XYZ file of C-alpha atoms in Angstrom:
213
model
C 52.107 59.973 -51.080
C 55.285 61.573 -49.702
C 55.083 59.445 -46.545
C 54.720 56.299 -48.599
C 57.646 57.295 -50.726
C 59.735 57.940 -47.635
C 58.926 54.502 -46.180
C 59.926 52.670 -49.363
C 63.064 54.740 -50.037
C 66.528 53.277 -49.648
C 68.289 53.841 -46.315
C 70.511 56.847 -46.193
C 74.145 56.944 -45.271
C 74.859 55.838 -41.684
C 71.669 53.766 -41.328
C 71.965 50.031 -40.571
C 70.608 47.651 -43.163
C 68.937 44.549 -41.680
C 70.657 41.342 -42.723
C 68.587 38.985 -44.842
C 67.518 35.777 -43.136
C 70.005 32.985 -43.543
C 68.928 30.092 -45.701
C 70.475 26.686 -45.273
C 71.445 24.972 -48.520
C 71.611 21.303 -49.265
C 73.062 19.544 -52.274
C 70.990 17.523 -54.664
C 72.178 14.380 -56.421
C 73.335 16.509 -59.378
C 75.500 18.721 -57.178
C 73.272 21.800 -57.301
C 72.505 23.576 -54.040
C 68.909 24.279 -53.137
C 67.400 25.767 -49.968
C 66.899 23.170 -47.253
C 63.359 22.809 -45.900
C 62.725 24.802 -42.744
C 62.715 22.833 -39.496
C 59.291 22.240 -38.034
C 58.995 23.736 -34.618
C 56.320 21.325 -33.491
C 57.673 18.169 -35.112
C 60.145 17.271 -32.410
C 57.633 17.375 -29.585
C 54.903 15.383 -31.261
C 56.594 12.011 -30.767
C 57.985 12.713 -27.286
C 54.929 14.382 -25.738
C 52.591 11.360 -25.981
C 55.382 9.160 -24.670
C 55.934 11.500 -21.734
C 52.220 11.561 -20.966
C 52.112 7.752 -21.149
C 55.024 7.420 -18.721
C 53.455 9.936 -16.349
C 50.082 8.169 -16.515
C 51.718 4.798 -15.807
C 53.625 6.260 -12.868
C 50.440 7.707 -11.382
C 48.598 4.418 -11.883
C 51.372 2.454 -10.202
C 51.422 4.866 -7.287
C 47.633 4.669 -6.899
C 47.675 0.865 -6.979
C 50.539 0.742 -4.483
C 48.677 2.974 -2.028
C 45.459 1.039 -2.574
C 47.140 -2.296 -1.859
C 48.781 -0.845 1.241
C 45.449 0.452 2.546
C 43.675 -2.850 1.919
C 46.390 -4.841 3.672
C 46.259 -2.434 6.599
C 42.505 -3.055 6.847
C 43.062 -6.818 6.611
C 45.647 -6.575 9.378
C 43.235 -4.607 11.582
C 40.266 -6.923 10.992
C 42.404 -10.016 11.594
C 43.709 -8.559 14.838
C 40.198 -7.820 16.058
C 39.023 -11.305 15.050
C 41.784 -13.113 16.902
C 41.558 -10.842 19.957
C 37.791 -11.292 20.292
C 37.935 -15.034 19.717
C 40.938 -15.676 21.977
C 39.178 -13.905 24.856
C 35.904 -15.734 24.259
C 36.155 -18.083 27.245
C 33.309 -18.121 29.751
C 33.549 -21.600 31.221
C 32.093 -25.026 30.439
C 30.736 -25.191 26.876
C 31.300 -21.475 26.405
C 35.020 -21.838 25.756
C 36.071 -21.352 22.152
C 38.916 -23.896 22.379
C 36.406 -26.697 22.909
C 35.409 -26.405 19.235
C 37.775 -27.197 16.394
C 35.993 -24.733 14.088
C 36.899 -21.848 16.386
C 40.453 -23.109 16.861
C 40.817 -23.217 13.094
C 39.411 -19.701 12.790
C 41.820 -18.429 15.436
C 44.814 -20.000 13.699
C 43.894 -18.492 10.326
C 43.268 -15.080 11.909
C 46.761 -15.194 13.411
C 48.267 -16.163 10.039
C 46.344 -13.389 8.270
C 47.533 -10.835 10.810
C 51.180 -11.908 10.467
C 50.974 -11.981 6.665
C 49.298 -8.564 6.404
C 51.753 -6.985 8.822
C 54.716 -8.451 6.927
C 53.333 -7.103 3.647
C 52.793 -3.659 5.153
C 56.383 -3.512 6.436
C 57.642 -4.723 3.072
C 55.710 -2.079 1.137
C 56.788 0.710 3.493
C 60.416 -0.359 3.165
C 60.061 -0.516 -0.630
C 58.559 2.980 -0.825
C 61.243 4.481 1.418
C 64.381 2.764 0.167
C 63.331 1.650 -3.307
C 64.522 -1.873 -2.482
C 62.423 -4.998 -2.063
C 63.088 -8.300 -0.369
C 61.806 -10.023 -3.520
C 63.148 -9.552 -7.042
C 61.227 -6.862 -8.917
C 59.996 -9.189 -11.673
C 58.472 -11.555 -9.098
C 57.271 -9.010 -6.558
C 53.669 -8.704 -7.733
C 53.431 -12.457 -8.378
C 54.340 -13.094 -4.738
C 51.763 -10.509 -3.665
C 49.092 -12.034 -5.891
C 49.718 -15.586 -4.691
C 49.947 -14.564 -1.029
C 46.764 -12.485 -1.119
C 44.854 -15.260 -2.831
C 45.986 -17.960 -0.420
C 45.216 -15.910 2.688
C 41.852 -14.787 1.312
C 40.920 -18.410 0.619
C 41.969 -19.497 4.120
C 39.958 -16.718 5.750
C 36.876 -17.607 3.747
C 37.361 -21.288 4.587
C 37.705 -20.596 8.313
C 34.701 -18.274 8.368
C 32.573 -20.787 6.476
C 33.563 -23.549 8.892
C 32.618 -21.508 11.969
C 29.285 -20.161 10.694
C 27.174 -23.362 10.964
C 28.085 -24.146 14.581
C 27.560 -20.520 15.575
C 24.133 -20.419 13.952
C 23.218 -23.689 15.673
C 24.189 -22.256 19.064
C 22.333 -19.011 18.487
C 19.159 -20.938 17.706
C 19.263 -22.319 21.248
C 20.694 -19.384 23.163
C 22.039 -15.911 22.449
C 24.607 -14.716 24.950
C 28.022 -13.111 25.153
C 29.759 -16.235 23.883
C 27.690 -16.566 20.716
C 27.798 -12.817 20.104
C 31.590 -12.769 20.389
C 31.841 -15.767 18.065
C 29.641 -14.045 15.483
C 31.678 -10.830 15.789
C 34.924 -12.733 15.266
C 33.528 -14.427 12.166
C 32.398 -11.046 10.812
C 35.866 -9.549 11.304
C 37.473 -12.525 9.593
C 35.095 -12.113 6.666
C 35.973 -8.410 6.360
C 39.657 -9.356 6.365
C 38.861 -11.784 3.539
C 37.193 -9.004 1.523
C 40.193 -6.697 1.998
C 42.694 -9.348 0.887
C 40.476 -10.402 -2.022
C 40.465 -6.815 -3.309
C 44.212 -6.627 -2.767
C 44.554 -9.808 -4.823
C 42.653 -8.102 -7.655
C 45.140 -5.233 -7.608
C 48.076 -7.648 -7.557
C 46.541 -9.631 -10.415
C 46.123 -6.467 -12.463
C 49.789 -5.608 -11.927
C 50.836 -9.136 -12.895
C 48.831 -8.877 -16.131
C 50.669 -5.654 -17.017
C 54.137 -7.132 -16.621
C 56.182 -7.315 -19.831
C 56.989 -10.988 -19.515
C 53.323 -12.060 -19.285
């Protein structure tokens, strides 16, 4: 009992008295002052935290799509290079020269275009990631990518489809280095088509997310 009494007793002389907590007052319409409601410690962060998470998620998505498009265009560039190199060297005399057939000449021309386009896109993306600047206006950047990927993918598919029938016809009669190289070139062109088609999907997704669409 004595200890309890000591704890509840008034402070003696020389002891510091803790100051009461300050209470903010606000005036009512009648002029009377009443205590202002305490500020909520978690209220300020509730509206900004979801927004911050949304911005961070969008930034990560954009970065992932950018790297994915770069990888796919690098693969398209590689496959196109292999296709044109194999086909351009496919000359073994007489009927075994690729330039005697318009289907193979068409395939070679499209493979060259696909290689140049993919390389240009790679250099453009690398420059954009390093300097933050693009050769195309930002609001049209992904539209240009989408259109370019689609056009080149269509041309590669068209060239591959044109060269397949004559190659199959030749391989029914004879299978040699010429027909094997032709088939390998067509396969590489088709893989380049797949890479650019997937890149077009990424570009189309970015276009659909633009504010002006």
